[in-house]
Coordinates of C-alpha atoms and ligand atoms in Angstrom, one line a residue:
X1 CA -12.7 -24.0 -1.4
X2 CA -10.5 -22.0 1.0
X3 CA -9.2 -18.6 -0.2
X4 CA -6.6 -16.9 1.9
X5 CA -5.1 -13.5 1.4
X6 CA -1.9 -12.3 3.0
X7 CA -1.4 -8.6 3.0
X8 CA 2.0 -7.1 3.8
X9 CA 2.7 -3.3 3.7
X10 CA 5.7 -2.2 1.6
X11 CA 8.6 -0.8 3.6
X12 CA 6.1 0.1 6.2
X13 CA 7.7 2.5 8.7
X14 CA 9.5 4.4 6.0
X15 CA 6.4 4.5 3.7
X16 CA 4.5 6.1 6.5
X17 CA 7.3 8.7 7.0
X18 CA 7.2 9.4 3.3
X19 CA 3.5 9.8 3.3
X20 CA 3.8 12.3 6.2
X21 CA 6.5 14.2 4.4
X22 CA 6.1 13.9 0.6
X23 CA 9.4 15.7 0.0
X24 CA 11.0 12.4 0.9
X25 CA 9.4 10.5 -2.0
X26 CA 11.9 8.8 -4.3
X27 CA 14.7 9.3 -1.8
X28 CA 16.6 6.7 0.2
X29 CA 15.0 6.9 3.7
X30 CA 16.3 4.9 6.7
X31 CA 14.2 4.5 9.8
X32 CA 15.7 3.4 13.1
X33 CA 18.8 3.9 15.0
X34 CA 18.2 4.9 18.6
X35 CA 20.7 4.0 21.2
X36 CA 19.6 1.2 23.6
X37 CA 16.9 2.5 25.9
X38 CA 16.4 5.7 24.0
X39 CA 13.4 6.4 21.8
X40 CA 15.0 9.4 20.2
X41 CA 17.5 9.3 17.4
X42 CA 20.8 10.8 18.0
X43 CA 21.5 13.8 15.7
X44 CA 24.5 12.6 13.8
X45 CA 23.7 9.2 12.3
X46 CA 27.3 7.9 12.2
X47 CA 27.4 8.1 16.0
X48 CA 24.4 5.9 16.4
X49 CA 26.7 3.0 16.8
X50 CA 24.3 0.8 18.8
X51 CA 21.2 1.5 16.8
X52 CA 19.9 -0.7 14.0
X53 CA 17.8 -0.1 10.9
X54 CA 14.1 -0.8 11.5
X55 CA 13.4 -0.6 7.8
X56 CA 14.3 1.6 4.8
X57 CA 12.7 2.7 1.6
X58 CA 13.3 0.6 -1.6
X59 CA 15.5 3.4 -2.8
X60 CA 17.8 2.8 0.2
X61 CA 17.7 -1.0 -0.4
X62 CA 19.5 -0.4 -3.7
X63 CA 22.5 0.6 -1.7
X64 CA 22.4 -2.6 0.3
X65 CA 20.7 -1.2 3.4
X66 CA 18.3 -3.5 5.1
X67 CA 16.4 -4.1 8.4
X68 CA 18.5 -5.1 11.5
X69 CA 21.7 -3.7 10.0
X70 CA 23.6 -1.3 12.3
X71 CA 22.9 2.3 11.5
X72 CA 26.6 3.0 11.3
X73 CA 26.9 0.5 8.4
X74 CA 23.8 2.0 6.7
X75 CA 25.4 5.4 7.0
X76 CA 28.6 4.1 5.3
X77 CA 26.6 2.5 2.5
X78 CA 24.3 5.4 1.9
X79 CA 25.5 8.7 3.6
X80 CA 23.0 10.8 1.7
X81 CA 20.0 8.9 2.9
X82 CA 17.5 10.7 5.1
X83 CA 17.8 9.1 8.6
X84 CA 14.7 9.2 10.8
X85 CA 13.9 8.0 14.3
X86 CA 11.2 5.5 15.0
X87 CA 7.8 7.1 15.5
X88 CA 6.0 4.0 16.9
X89 CA 2.8 5.8 18.0
X90 CA 2.3 7.0 14.5
X91 CA 2.9 3.5 12.9
X92 CA 0.6 1.9 15.4
X93 CA -2.2 4.3 14.6
X94 CA -1.8 3.7 10.9
X95 CA -1.7 0.0 11.5
X96 CA -5.0 0.2 13.4
X97 CA -6.6 2.1 10.5
X98 CA -5.2 -0.4 8.0
X99 CA -6.5 -3.4 9.9
X100 CA -10.0 -1.7 10.1
X101 CA -10.0 -1.4 6.4
X102 CA -9.0 -5.1 5.9
X103 CA -11.5 -6.3 8.5
X104 CA -14.3 -4.9 6.4
X105 CA -13.3 -7.3 3.6
X106 CA -12.7 -10.5 5.4
X107 CA -14.7 -13.3 6.9
X108 CA -11.9 -13.6 9.4
X109 CA -8.7 -11.6 9.9
X110 CA -5.6 -12.5 11.8
X111 CA -3.1 -9.7 12.3
X112 CA 0.4 -11.2 12.4
X113 CA 2.5 -8.1 12.9
X114 CA 2.2 -4.4 12.8
X115 CA 2.0 -4.4 9.0
X116 CA 0.7 -7.8 7.9
X117 CA -2.5 -9.8 8.2
X118 CA -4.1 -12.9 6.9
X119 CA -7.7 -12.6 5.6
X120 CA -10.0 -15.6 5.0
X121 CA -12.2 -14.5 2.1
X122 CA -13.7 -17.8 1.3
X123 CA -17.3 -16.7 1.4
X124 CA -16.5 -13.3 -0.2
X125 CA -15.2 -14.7 -3.5
X126 CA -15.6 -18.1 -5.1
X127 CA -12.9 -18.4 -7.8
X128 CA -9.4 -17.2 -8.4
X129 CA -10.2 -14.5 -10.9
X130 CA -12.7 -12.8 -8.6
X131 CA -10.1 -13.2 -5.8
X132 CA -7.6 -11.3 -7.9
X133 CA -10.1 -8.5 -8.5
X134 CA -11.0 -8.5 -4.8
X135 CA -7.4 -8.1 -3.9
X136 CA -7.0 -5.3 -6.4
X137 CA -10.0 -3.5 -4.8
X138 CA -8.4 -3.9 -1.3
X139 CA -5.1 -2.5 -2.6
X140 CA -6.9 0.4 -4.2
X141 CA -8.7 1.2 -1.0
X142 CA -5.6 1.2 1.0
X143 CA -3.9 3.5 -1.4
X144 CA -6.8 5.9 -1.6
X145 CA -7.5 6.0 2.2
X146 CA -4.0 5.7 3.6
X147 CA -1.7 6.6 0.7
X148 CA 0.3 3.4 1.1
X149 CA 1.1 0.4 -1.1
X150 CA 1.1 -3.2 0.0
X151 CA 1.8 -6.6 -1.5
X152 CA -0.7 -9.3 -1.5
X153 CA -0.6 -13.1 -1.9
X154 CA -3.7 -15.2 -2.6
X155 CA -3.6 -18.9 -2.1
X156 CA -5.5 -21.9 -0.8
X157 CA -3.7 -21.8 2.5
X158 CA -1.9 -19.4 4.9
X159 CA 1.7 -20.5 4.2
X160 CA 1.5 -20.2 0.5
X161 CA -0.4 -16.9 0.8
X162 CA 2.5 -15.5 2.9
X163 CA 5.1 -16.8 0.5
X164 CA 3.1 -15.3 -2.4
X165 CA 2.9 -11.8 -0.8
X166 CA 6.6 -11.7 -0.7
X167 CA 7.0 -13.0 -4.2
X168 CA 6.5 -9.7 -5.9
X169 CA 7.3 -6.6 -3.9
X170 CA 6.6 -3.7 -3.7
X171 CA 3.0 -3.2 -4.8
X172 CA 2.8 -6.8 -5.8
X173 CA -0.1 -9.2 -6.3
X174 CA 0.5 -12.9 -6.7
X175 CA -2.2 -15.5 -7.1
X176 CA -1.3 -19.1 -6.5
X177 CA -4.2 -21.3 -7.6
X178 CA -4.6 -24.6 -5.8
X179 CA -3.6 -26.6 -8.9
X180 CA -0.4 -24.6 -9.3
X181 CA 0.7 -24.7 -5.7
X182 CA 3.2 -27.5 -6.0
X183 CA 4.7 -25.9 -9.2
X184 CA 5.0 -22.5 -7.5
X185 CA 6.7 -24.0 -4.4
X186 CA 9.1 -26.4 -6.1
X187 CA 11.9 -24.1 -7.3
X188 CA 11.9 -21.8 -4.2
X189 CA 14.8 -22.0 -1.7
X190 CA 13.7 -23.6 1.6
X191 CA 14.3 -20.4 3.5
X192 CA 11.2 -18.9 1.8
X193 CA 9.1 -21.1 4.0
X194 CA 8.0 -18.9 7.0
X195 CA 9.8 -20.2 10.1
X196 CA 12.7 -21.7 8.3
X197 CA 15.6 -19.8 9.7
X198 CA 19.4 -20.2 9.2
X199 CA 19.6 -23.2 11.6
X200 CA 16.9 -25.2 9.8
X201 CA 18.3 -24.1 6.5
X202 CA 21.7 -25.4 7.4
X203 CA 20.3 -28.8 8.7
X204 CA 18.4 -29.2 5.5
X205 CA 21.4 -28.3 3.4
X206 CA 23.4 -31.0 5.1
X207 CA 20.8 -33.4 4.0
X208 CA 21.2 -32.2 0.5
X209 CA 17.9 -30.2 0.5
X210 CA 18.0 -26.7 -0.8
X211 CA 14.8 -26.3 -2.7
X212 CA 11.2 -26.7 -1.5
X213 CA 10.7 -29.4 -4.2
X214 CA 13.5 -31.5 -2.7
X215 CA 11.9 -31.1 0.7
X216 CA 8.5 -32.2 -0.8
X217 CA 10.0 -35.4 -2.2
X218 CA 12.2 -36.3 0.8
X219 CA 11.3 -39.2 2.9
X220 CA 9.3 -37.7 5.8
X221 CA 11.0 -40.1 8.3
X222 CA 14.4 -38.7 7.4
X223 CA 13.1 -35.2 8.2
X224 CA 11.6 -36.3 11.5
X225 CA 14.9 -37.9 12.5
X226 CA 16.6 -34.5 12.1
X227 CA 13.9 -32.0 12.9
X228 CA 11.4 -33.9 15.1
X229 CA 7.7 -33.0 14.7
X230 CA 8.6 -29.9 12.8
X231 CA 9.9 -32.2 10.0
X232 CA 6.4 -33.5 9.4
X233 CA 5.0 -30.0 9.3
X234 CA 7.7 -28.9 6.8
X235 CA 7.1 -31.9 4.6
X236 CA 3.3 -31.1 4.4
X237 CA 4.0 -27.4 3.7
X238 CA 6.4 -28.3 1.0
X239 CA 3.7 -30.4 -0.5
X240 CA 1.3 -27.5 -0.5
X241 CA -0.6 -28.6 2.6
X242 CA -1.3 -26.3 5.5
X243 CA -4.6 -26.8 7.4
X244 CA -4.1 -24.0 9.9
X245 CA -7.0 -21.6 10.1
X246 CA -7.0 -17.8 10.0
X247 CA -7.7 -17.1 13.7
X248 CA -9.1 -13.9 15.1
X249 CA -7.2 -12.5 18.0
X250 CA -9.8 -13.6 20.6
X251 CA -9.6 -17.1 19.3
X252 CA -5.9 -17.2 19.7
X253 CA -6.0 -15.6 23.1
X254 CA -8.4 -18.0 24.5
X255 CA -6.9 -21.4 23.7
X256 CA -7.5 -22.3 27.4
X257 CA -8.5 -20.8 30.7
X258 CA -7.3 -21.9 34.1
X259 CA -7.3 -21.1 37.8
X260 CA -5.1 -22.4 40.5
X261 CA -4.7 -22.2 44.2
X262 CA -1.8 -22.8 46.6
X263 CA -2.8 -24.1 50.0
X264 CA -1.7 -22.3 53.2
X265 CA -0.5 -25.7 54.4
X266 CA 0.3 -28.7 52.2
X267 CA -2.4 -31.4 52.4
X268 CA -3.6 -34.8 51.3
X269 CA -7.0 -34.5 52.8
X270 CA -9.4 -35.7 50.1
X271 CA -12.2 -33.5 51.3
X272 CA -10.1 -30.4 51.3
X273 CA -8.8 -31.3 47.8
X274 CA -12.2 -32.0 46.4
X275 CA -13.6 -28.7 47.8
X276 CA -10.7 -26.9 46.3
X277 CA -11.3 -28.5 42.9
X278 CA -15.0 -27.6 43.1
X279 CA -14.2 -24.0 43.9
X280 CA -11.6 -23.7 41.1
X281 CA -14.1 -25.3 38.6
X282 CA -16.6 -22.7 39.6
X283 CA -14.1 -19.9 39.0
X284 CA -13.2 -21.3 35.6
X285 CA -16.8 -21.8 34.8
X286 CA -17.7 -18.2 35.6
X287 CA -14.8 -16.9 33.5
X288 CA -15.7 -18.8 30.4
X289 CA -19.4 -18.0 30.9
X290 CA -18.6 -14.3 30.8
X291 CA -16.7 -14.8 27.5
X292 CA -19.3 -17.1 25.9
X293 CA -17.0 -20.2 25.6
X294 CA -17.9 -23.8 25.8
X295 CA -15.3 -26.5 26.5
X296 CA -14.2 -30.0 25.5
X297 CA -11.1 -30.7 27.5
X298 CA -10.7 -30.4 31.3
X299 CA -7.3 -30.8 33.0
X300 CA -6.0 -30.6 36.5
X301 CA -2.6 -29.7 37.7
X302 CA -1.1 -30.8 41.0
X303 CA 2.0 -29.6 42.6
X304 CA 3.3 -31.8 45.4
X305 CA 5.2 -30.7 48.5
X306 CA 8.5 -31.5 46.8
X307 CA 7.4 -29.2 43.9
X308 CA 7.0 -32.0 41.4
X309 CA 4.1 -31.1 39.0
X310 CA 1.7 -33.6 37.5
X311 CA -1.1 -32.9 35.1
X312 CA -4.0 -35.0 33.9
X313 CA -6.5 -34.2 31.2
X314 CA -9.8 -35.6 29.9
X315 CA -11.3 -34.7 26.6
X316 CA -15.1 -35.1 26.4
X317 CA -16.9 -36.5 23.4
X318 CA -18.5 -33.2 22.6
X319 CA -18.5 -29.5 23.7
X320 CA -20.1 -28.8 27.1
X321 CA -21.2 -25.7 28.9
X322 CA -22.5 -27.0 32.2
X323 CA -20.7 -26.5 35.5
X324 CA -21.7 -30.0 36.7
X325 CA -19.9 -31.5 33.8
X326 CA -16.8 -29.5 34.5
X327 CA -16.8 -30.4 38.2
X328 CA -17.4 -34.1 37.5
X329 CA -14.5 -34.3 35.1
X330 CA -12.2 -32.3 37.4
X331 CA -13.1 -34.5 40.4
X332 CA -12.5 -37.7 38.5
X333 CA -9.1 -36.5 37.5
X334 CA -8.3 -35.4 41.0
X335 CA -9.3 -38.8 42.5
X336 CA -6.0 -40.3 41.4
X337 CA -4.1 -37.9 43.6
X338 CA -6.5 -37.6 46.5
X339 CA -6.8 -41.2 47.4
X340 CA -5.1 -40.5 50.7
X341 CA -1.7 -42.0 49.9
X342 CA 1.5 -40.5 48.8
X343 CA 2.9 -37.0 49.1
X344 CA 1.1 -34.0 50.3
X345 CA -0.1 -31.5 47.8
X346 CA 0.8 -27.9 47.7
X347 CA -1.1 -26.5 44.7
X348 CA -4.1 -27.5 42.6
X349 CA -5.1 -26.0 39.2
X350 CA -8.1 -26.6 37.0
X351 CA -8.0 -25.8 33.3
X352 CA -10.4 -25.9 30.3
X353 CA -9.1 -26.0 26.8
X354 CA -10.3 -26.9 23.3
X355 CA -12.7 -24.0 23.7
X356 CA -15.5 -23.3 21.3
X357 CA -17.9 -20.4 20.9
X358 CA -21.7 -20.7 20.4
X359 CA -22.6 -18.2 17.7
X360 CA -26.0 -17.0 18.8
X361 CA -27.0 -16.0 15.3
X362 CA -26.2 -19.3 13.7
X363 CA -26.6 -21.6 16.8
X364 CA -23.5 -23.5 15.9
X365 CA -20.0 -24.0 17.2
X366 CA -17.5 -21.9 15.4
Ligands
TTP1 P1 8.5 -6.0 7.3 O1 7.2 -6.2 6.7 O2 9.4 -7.2 7.4 O3 9.3 -5.0 6.4 P2 8.8 -3.7 5.6 O4 7.4 -3.6 5.6 O5 9.6 -2.5 6.1 O6 9.3 -4.0 4.1 P3 8.8 -5.0 3.1 O7 8.3 -4.1 1.9 O8 9.9 -5.9 2.7 O9 7.6 -5.7 3.7 O10 8.4 -5.3 8.6 C1 7.4 -4.4 8.9 C2 7.9 -3.3 9.8 O11 8.4 -3.8 11.0 C3 9.0 -2.5 9.2 O12 8.6 -1.4 8.4 C4 9.8 -2.0 10.4 C5 9.6 -3.1 11.5 N1 10.8 -4.0 11.5 C6 11.7 -3.7 12.5 O13 11.6 -2.7 13.3 N2 12.9 -4.4 12.6 C7 13.1 -5.5 11.7 O14 14.1 -6.2 11.8 C8 12.1 -5.8 10.7 C9 12.3 -6.9 9.8 C10 10.9 -5.0 10.7
MG2 MG1 6.1 -5.2 5.2

């Protein structure tokens, strides 16, 4: 069973400011508002016309203040609030400390923004009750070590975990067990689904869909007609399905690796092109070797003298780590372009994607 936690800090920037200056506790605090290009807040808040609110304390939210609102408007709504400039280096440092705490408790962690992360805890806990206890322990540690509160969602997948962490805030803990997932999602407005912005919300509304439950029971073809591929994904999400994995940063960074070369003179000489492909394959090979990756897909890119770009890809049956395999696949793909006919070529690129890692300890592909 997959167990995913989503942790999101409460009113992050302002909570850090309050921690640094406890006199602010319980007061409306608004962080943000520097003029474009300036890091420093202007002294009188009502003149910070162009600045916007980064975030504010929950006390300030009661006056209607929220993120992205012009500071001038926040000032009108709550003139007694404490207005503070953004101290990014401080929040980044706290964020790093928080992520280090979270990392200790996760099989895998994926930081999504300065104050939130997904944790895959599938091997740490094995049922929903212990998951709840586990999340309580994490919340306690964050409070003890950092003096900050957060809200946590626990669910069988990332999307539901993220929706759940937002369900009770601040200092919330929401567990959505697999068998309750559909019931949890059904009454929610569609905009609660991460990624559904005002445009998608409007499109769905015109189709008569306002709640996630309606989205779940809608004919998927109708959604595809209006939203393309995204319609399929939304339909799955609404039905409680999201197979996406919690990905560590290095996994996300290295979806592919490529090298390319532009010729000094455009060419269609097969020998020159093949030598070039071999050289690029070696460069790519050396780079993935250094990082311990193995590959499954090889692609080449060709830019012709008229700047038209063509790509060709080949996915192998299994992961490979040998240079000979990479060269062979790249040459085969190139053959189509270097048969001596047609336009001259200006640039060639070689790429590997579908990368895996050999975990030395477990001798398996992760
Ligand atoms: P959020 O997690 O969206 O907001 P928050 O942590 O302040 O409040 P909540 O309790 O609702 O989670 O964003 C995290 C930080 O990112 C936030 O503290 C400030 C910054 N931020 C901006 O600078 N501008 C924005 O428009 C938003 C939404 C956030
Ligand atoms: Mg937050």
